[in-house]
Amino acid sequence: MRRAVCAVLLAAALAGCAAPGLRTLDGLSGVPPRVELAATPFYPQQDYQCGPAALATVLNAAGAATTPEALVDAVYLPARRGSLQLEMLAAVPRHGLVATRIAPRLDALLAELAAGHPVLVMQNMGLSWAPSWHYAVAVGYELARRELILRSGTEARMAMSFDTFEHTWARSGHWAFVALPPGTLPASAGAAELADGLIAYARLARPADAARGFAAAAARHPDDATLAVGLAGSQHAAGDPAAAEATLRATLARPALPAAGRDALANNLANLLAGRGRHDEAEALVAPIAAADGPWRDAARATLAAIRAARAPKAPPAATR
């Protein structure tokens, strides 16, 4: 009887008011009226192990072969009977994919599905004061019925109303991500989200693969200094300093680049040039930043000191008898 009462209370709470996130659907355009990624695999969850099941779903959908059982040790915490968000995100690069958080809006989630990207979501299926955390994978939607289609728990095709989903999703802070190969970009993520995902990926990936991911993101956001630095760093690590220099110079030449981003790029370029023995060029780039009162002043001063130390004549070795 207690279980039935809780179910009724949950339904009443979810239906109580219109979800603020649904307002973003009022002017929704550019997506098909119905999408279902039917080829997305399904792994029924074991006891409390929705995390490994949901993660295996998105990894396999993106081409990384694995199973929920193989992921348990990496993401499941027996003492907490669940999986933490950080572990879920960290597991993705270990399988050769980039995990990118999406914008916390239902229209962004639908845009990902329309682009063919299953979305791993976190929901609170309980109440704010009695949470019941759950991971599921959104695989489709139907606008006319205002329904989302999920791989959830032991159900391969759970249809949930937009209103109910929005309430459960909002209680997790609208937490969701996509897992994609490097070079394939999420439909909705901004420059900051792309950079976060690629930086985490680059720590484990081959530099050439990381460069491919950063190149795609930088092409979409050509005025973002973080993405340009990430691309240049990956190119340099892949053994192509000339490409790294070209990336930094091309981004520095963009008129819309913010001042702080310009200083960050110039400091990175100065380090690159100094490493190639071009100390005069490096000093000319970084000296004005070191003299100004900006956020990159201290880093520029450290770079300038290193350049001047490298240029200083070396003392002759002490004579030996």
Short mmCIF file of C-alpha atoms in Angstrom, two decimals:
data_model
loop_
_atom_site.label_atom_id
_atom_site.label_comp_id
_atom_site.label_asym_id
_atom_site.label_seq_id
_atom_site.Cartn_x
_atom_site.Cartn_y
_atom_site.Cartn_z
CA MET A 1 0.00 0.00 0.00
CA ARG A 2 2.85 2.36 0.81
CA ARG A 3 4.30 1.84 -2.68
CA ALA A 4 0.96 2.74 -4.30
CA VAL A 5 0.62 5.88 -2.19
CA CYS A 6 4.13 7.01 -3.15
CA ALA A 7 3.36 6.44 -6.82
CA VAL A 8 0.23 8.58 -6.58
CA LEU A 9 2.10 11.33 -4.74
CA LEU A 10 4.81 11.30 -7.39
CA ALA A 11 2.29 11.52 -10.22
CA ALA A 12 0.51 14.40 -8.49
CA ALA A 13 3.76 16.25 -7.93
CA LEU A 14 4.83 15.85 -11.54
CA ALA A 15 1.54 17.03 -12.95
CA GLY A 16 1.24 19.99 -10.62
CA CYS A 17 2.48 22.77 -12.90
CA ALA A 18 3.89 23.42 -16.34
CA ALA A 19 7.63 22.86 -16.52
CA PRO A 20 9.66 26.03 -17.20
CA GLY A 21 11.98 24.12 -19.54
CA LEU A 22 9.07 23.36 -21.85
CA ARG A 23 8.80 27.02 -22.79
CA THR A 24 11.82 26.47 -25.03
CA LEU A 25 9.62 24.24 -27.21
CA ASP A 26 7.13 26.98 -28.04
CA GLY A 27 9.10 28.21 -31.03
CA LEU A 28 10.84 24.93 -31.80
CA SER A 29 11.71 24.55 -35.46
CA GLY A 30 14.21 22.75 -37.60
CA VAL A 31 13.70 19.29 -36.14
CA PRO A 32 11.52 16.51 -37.56
CA PRO A 33 8.15 15.96 -35.89
CA ARG A 34 9.14 12.45 -34.89
CA VAL A 35 12.51 10.75 -34.34
CA GLU A 36 13.35 7.34 -32.96
CA LEU A 37 16.88 5.94 -32.96
CA ALA A 38 15.63 2.37 -33.07
CA ALA A 39 19.08 0.87 -33.66
CA THR A 40 20.29 2.10 -30.26
CA PRO A 41 21.10 -1.01 -28.19
CA PHE A 42 19.29 -1.84 -24.97
CA TYR A 43 20.76 -3.29 -21.80
CA PRO A 44 18.24 -4.02 -19.02
CA GLN A 45 19.68 -2.76 -15.77
CA GLN A 46 20.61 -5.07 -12.93
CA ASP A 47 19.93 -4.12 -9.30
CA TYR A 48 20.75 -0.42 -8.84
CA GLN A 49 23.05 -0.53 -11.88
CA CYS A 50 21.31 1.86 -14.24
CA GLY A 51 24.62 3.73 -14.63
CA PRO A 52 26.57 0.91 -16.32
CA ALA A 53 23.51 -0.02 -18.42
CA ALA A 54 22.93 3.53 -19.67
CA LEU A 55 26.63 4.11 -20.28
CA ALA A 56 26.98 0.88 -22.27
CA THR A 57 24.03 2.02 -24.37
CA VAL A 58 25.58 5.30 -25.52
CA LEU A 59 29.09 3.85 -25.88
CA ASN A 60 27.93 1.03 -28.13
CA ALA A 61 25.70 3.39 -30.10
CA ALA A 62 28.83 5.43 -30.90
CA GLY A 63 30.86 2.39 -31.93
CA ALA A 64 32.71 1.50 -28.71
CA ALA A 65 31.98 -2.16 -28.00
CA THR A 66 31.48 -2.89 -24.30
CA THR A 67 28.95 -4.30 -21.84
CA PRO A 68 27.40 -3.08 -18.60
CA GLU A 69 29.29 -5.82 -16.76
CA ALA A 70 32.60 -4.52 -18.11
CA LEU A 71 31.76 -1.02 -16.85
CA VAL A 72 30.66 -1.90 -13.33
CA ASP A 73 34.10 -1.60 -11.72
CA ALA A 74 34.71 1.76 -13.40
CA VAL A 75 31.46 3.54 -12.57
CA TYR A 76 29.42 1.62 -9.98
CA LEU A 77 29.87 2.32 -6.26
CA PRO A 78 28.35 -0.56 -4.26
CA ALA A 79 28.30 1.42 -1.01
CA ARG A 80 26.14 4.08 -2.65
CA ARG A 81 24.21 1.68 -4.85
CA GLY A 82 24.79 3.90 -7.83
CA SER A 83 27.18 5.75 -10.12
CA LEU A 84 28.50 9.28 -9.71
CA GLN A 85 28.31 11.72 -12.59
CA LEU A 86 32.06 12.32 -12.66
CA GLU A 87 32.77 8.61 -13.04
CA MET A 88 30.23 8.38 -15.86
CA LEU A 89 31.89 11.21 -17.77
CA ALA A 90 35.42 9.99 -17.07
CA ALA A 91 34.67 6.52 -18.44
CA VAL A 92 33.84 7.80 -21.91
CA PRO A 93 37.35 8.91 -23.06
CA ARG A 94 38.72 5.56 -21.92
CA HIS A 95 36.64 4.06 -24.73
CA GLY A 96 37.91 6.46 -27.39
CA LEU A 97 34.95 8.83 -27.36
CA VAL A 98 34.29 12.41 -26.29
CA ALA A 99 31.70 13.07 -23.56
CA THR A 100 30.04 16.47 -23.97
CA ARG A 101 27.45 17.96 -21.65
CA ILE A 102 24.52 19.42 -23.56
CA ALA A 103 22.63 22.62 -22.83
CA PRO A 104 20.11 22.18 -19.99
CA ARG A 105 17.05 22.56 -22.19
CA LEU A 106 14.61 20.14 -23.74
CA ASP A 107 14.97 21.72 -27.17
CA ALA A 108 18.73 21.00 -27.01
CA LEU A 109 18.03 17.37 -26.14
CA LEU A 110 15.61 17.05 -29.06
CA ALA A 111 18.18 18.63 -31.39
CA GLU A 112 20.68 15.94 -30.41
CA LEU A 113 18.17 13.20 -31.11
CA ALA A 114 17.32 14.77 -34.46
CA ALA A 115 21.05 14.68 -35.26
CA GLY A 116 21.14 10.95 -34.49
CA HIS A 117 22.79 11.21 -31.07
CA PRO A 118 21.33 9.22 -28.14
CA VAL A 119 21.47 11.30 -24.95
CA LEU A 120 22.32 9.91 -21.52
CA VAL A 121 20.20 11.74 -18.94
CA MET A 122 20.02 11.80 -15.17
CA GLN A 123 16.62 11.98 -13.49
CA ASN A 124 15.29 12.16 -9.98
CA MET A 125 12.33 9.80 -10.05
CA GLY A 126 11.47 10.61 -6.44
CA LEU A 127 10.95 13.95 -4.76
CA SER A 128 13.33 16.76 -3.87
CA TRP A 129 13.32 15.67 -0.22
CA ALA A 130 13.36 11.93 -1.03
CA PRO A 131 15.43 11.57 -4.21
CA SER A 132 15.58 8.44 -6.33
CA TRP A 133 18.36 9.02 -8.84
CA HIS A 134 18.24 7.24 -12.17
CA TYR A 135 20.18 7.19 -15.46
CA ALA A 136 18.37 6.58 -18.74
CA VAL A 137 19.04 7.14 -22.43
CA ALA A 138 16.77 9.28 -24.58
CA VAL A 139 16.45 7.71 -28.04
CA GLY A 140 13.50 9.51 -29.61
CA TYR A 141 10.53 11.82 -29.36
CA GLU A 142 7.14 12.53 -30.90
CA LEU A 143 6.16 16.19 -30.92
CA ALA A 144 2.47 15.61 -31.63
CA ARG A 145 2.13 13.41 -28.56
CA ARG A 146 4.63 15.52 -26.56
CA GLU A 147 6.47 12.36 -25.58
CA LEU A 148 10.08 11.35 -25.14
CA ILE A 149 11.21 7.77 -25.80
CA LEU A 150 13.75 6.31 -23.38
CA ARG A 151 15.80 3.20 -22.79
CA SER A 152 15.14 3.10 -19.05
CA GLY A 153 15.60 0.46 -16.38
CA THR A 154 14.12 -2.77 -17.68
CA GLU A 155 12.07 -1.07 -20.40
CA ALA A 156 13.51 -0.93 -23.90
CA ARG A 157 10.98 1.66 -25.02
CA MET A 158 9.53 3.83 -22.30
CA ALA A 159 7.31 6.66 -23.54
CA MET A 160 7.27 9.56 -21.08
CA SER A 161 5.44 12.85 -21.46
CA PHE A 162 7.57 15.95 -21.91
CA ASP A 163 6.05 17.39 -18.72
CA THR A 164 6.92 14.37 -16.58
CA PHE A 165 10.39 14.08 -18.05
CA GLU A 166 11.11 17.78 -17.58
CA HIS A 167 10.22 17.59 -13.90
CA THR A 168 12.37 14.53 -13.24
CA TRP A 169 15.23 15.93 -15.32
CA ALA A 170 15.08 19.37 -13.70
CA ARG A 171 15.65 17.79 -10.29
CA SER A 172 19.05 16.57 -11.53
CA GLY A 173 20.00 20.04 -12.73
CA HIS A 174 19.15 19.02 -16.31
CA TRP A 175 22.27 16.83 -16.37
CA ALA A 176 22.84 15.07 -19.70
CA PHE A 177 25.61 14.27 -22.14
CA VAL A 178 26.33 12.69 -25.50
CA ALA A 179 29.24 10.36 -26.31
CA LEU A 180 30.61 10.82 -29.83
CA PRO A 181 33.76 10.04 -31.83
CA PRO A 182 36.31 12.89 -32.04
CA GLY A 183 35.41 15.14 -34.93
CA THR A 184 31.67 14.48 -34.63
CA LEU A 185 30.16 17.47 -32.85
CA PRO A 186 27.02 17.58 -30.71
CA ALA A 187 24.23 19.55 -32.31
CA SER A 188 23.61 21.84 -29.36
CA ALA A 189 26.76 22.24 -27.25
CA GLY A 190 28.50 25.60 -27.02
CA ALA A 191 32.21 26.34 -27.14
CA ALA A 192 32.73 25.93 -23.38
CA GLU A 193 31.04 22.52 -23.27
CA LEU A 194 32.97 21.36 -26.33
CA ALA A 195 36.25 22.49 -24.77
CA ASP A 196 35.53 20.72 -21.48
CA GLY A 197 34.79 17.45 -23.23
CA LEU A 198 37.77 17.65 -25.56
CA ILE A 199 40.24 18.58 -22.84
CA ALA A 200 39.20 15.52 -20.83
CA TYR A 201 39.42 13.38 -23.98
CA ALA A 202 42.86 14.73 -24.95
CA ARG A 203 44.39 13.55 -21.66
CA LEU A 204 43.96 9.93 -22.79
CA ALA A 205 43.78 10.13 -26.58
CA ARG A 206 46.41 10.01 -29.28
CA PRO A 207 47.36 13.62 -30.13
CA ALA A 208 46.22 13.21 -33.74
CA ASP A 209 42.77 12.08 -32.58
CA ALA A 210 42.55 14.95 -30.12
CA ALA A 211 43.56 17.37 -32.87
CA ARG A 212 40.74 16.06 -35.06
CA GLY A 213 38.24 16.78 -32.32
CA PHE A 214 39.59 20.24 -31.55
CA ALA A 215 39.74 21.11 -35.26
CA ALA A 216 36.04 20.37 -35.73
CA ALA A 217 35.11 22.38 -32.64
CA ALA A 218 37.36 25.30 -33.59
CA ALA A 219 35.83 25.39 -37.07
CA ARG A 220 32.42 25.89 -35.46
CA HIS A 221 33.74 28.44 -32.93
CA PRO A 222 36.69 30.16 -34.64
CA ASP A 223 36.88 32.97 -32.08
CA ASP A 224 37.29 30.69 -29.06
CA ALA A 225 40.81 30.86 -27.65
CA THR A 226 40.50 27.70 -25.52
CA LEU A 227 39.66 25.58 -28.54
CA ALA A 228 42.46 27.15 -30.57
CA VAL A 229 45.00 26.47 -27.81
CA GLY A 230 43.73 22.91 -27.50
CA LEU A 231 44.08 22.38 -31.24
CA ALA A 232 47.57 23.88 -31.33
CA GLY A 233 48.66 21.84 -28.32
CA SER A 234 47.41 18.63 -29.91
CA GLN A 235 49.10 19.48 -33.21
CA HIS A 236 52.37 20.16 -31.42
CA ALA A 237 52.09 16.92 -29.44
CA ALA A 238 51.46 15.09 -32.71
CA GLY A 239 54.81 16.35 -33.99
CA ASP A 240 53.63 19.23 -36.17
CA PRO A 241 54.78 22.52 -34.57
CA ALA A 242 54.33 24.37 -37.87
CA ALA A 243 50.62 23.51 -37.86
CA ALA A 244 50.38 24.57 -34.22
CA GLU A 245 51.96 27.93 -35.03
CA ALA A 246 49.62 28.41 -37.99
CA THR A 247 46.60 27.68 -35.80
CA LEU A 248 47.61 30.22 -33.16
CA ARG A 249 48.47 32.92 -35.70
CA ALA A 250 45.24 32.43 -37.64
CA THR A 251 43.15 32.75 -34.48
CA LEU A 252 45.12 35.78 -33.28
CA ALA A 253 44.31 37.48 -36.58
CA ARG A 254 40.56 37.23 -36.02
CA PRO A 255 39.12 40.69 -35.24
CA ALA A 256 36.35 39.39 -32.96
CA LEU A 257 38.74 37.60 -30.61
CA PRO A 258 38.29 38.86 -26.99
CA ALA A 259 41.26 40.61 -25.39
CA ALA A 260 41.82 37.94 -22.73
CA GLY A 261 41.75 35.26 -25.41
CA ARG A 262 44.21 37.23 -27.50
CA ASP A 263 46.67 37.40 -24.59
CA ALA A 264 46.29 33.68 -23.90
CA LEU A 265 47.02 32.83 -27.52
CA ALA A 266 49.98 35.21 -27.70
CA ASN A 267 51.50 33.70 -24.57
CA ASN A 268 51.11 30.19 -25.97
CA LEU A 269 52.57 31.25 -29.30
CA ALA A 270 55.51 32.87 -27.53
CA ASN A 271 56.25 29.63 -25.71
CA LEU A 272 56.05 27.72 -28.98
CA LEU A 273 58.39 30.11 -30.77
CA ALA A 274 60.87 30.13 -27.90
CA GLY A 275 60.93 26.35 -27.95
CA ARG A 276 61.94 26.55 -31.59
CA GLY A 277 64.74 29.03 -30.85
CA ARG A 278 62.93 32.11 -32.18
CA HIS A 279 63.46 34.19 -29.07
CA ASP A 280 63.18 37.66 -30.62
CA GLU A 281 59.72 36.92 -32.04
CA ALA A 282 58.65 35.32 -28.79
CA GLU A 283 59.76 38.28 -26.67
CA ALA A 284 58.05 40.78 -28.96
CA LEU A 285 54.78 38.90 -28.55
CA VAL A 286 54.79 38.50 -24.80
CA ALA A 287 56.54 41.65 -23.51
CA PRO A 288 53.49 43.95 -23.93
CA ILE A 289 51.29 41.46 -22.05
CA ALA A 290 53.84 41.21 -19.24
CA ALA A 291 53.89 45.01 -18.93
CA ALA A 292 50.10 45.42 -18.87
CA ASP A 293 47.75 44.89 -15.94
CA GLY A 294 45.69 42.02 -17.35
CA PRO A 295 44.72 38.49 -16.34
CA TRP A 296 47.63 37.00 -18.30
CA ARG A 297 50.28 39.34 -16.87
CA ASP A 298 51.84 36.84 -14.45
CA ALA A 299 51.91 34.02 -17.00
CA ALA A 300 53.43 36.38 -19.56
CA ARG A 301 56.09 37.50 -17.09
CA ALA A 302 57.03 33.88 -16.44
CA THR A 303 57.24 33.25 -20.18
CA LEU A 304 59.34 36.38 -20.67
CA ALA A 305 61.72 35.37 -17.89
CA ALA A 306 62.15 31.93 -19.44
CA ILE A 307 62.85 33.47 -22.86
CA ARG A 308 65.49 35.81 -21.47
CA ALA A 309 67.09 33.04 -19.46
CA ALA A 310 67.33 30.91 -22.58
CA ARG A 311 68.97 33.78 -24.47
CA ALA A 312 71.49 34.61 -21.74
CA PRO A 313 75.06 33.58 -22.54
CA LYS A 314 76.05 30.43 -20.78
CA ALA A 315 78.95 30.64 -18.36
CA PRO A 316 81.97 28.64 -19.52
CA PRO A 317 82.58 25.44 -17.62
CA ALA A 318 84.94 25.71 -14.70
CA ALA A 319 88.52 24.81 -15.48
CA THR A 320 89.73 21.52 -14.12
CA ARG A 321 93.22 20.72 -13.00
#
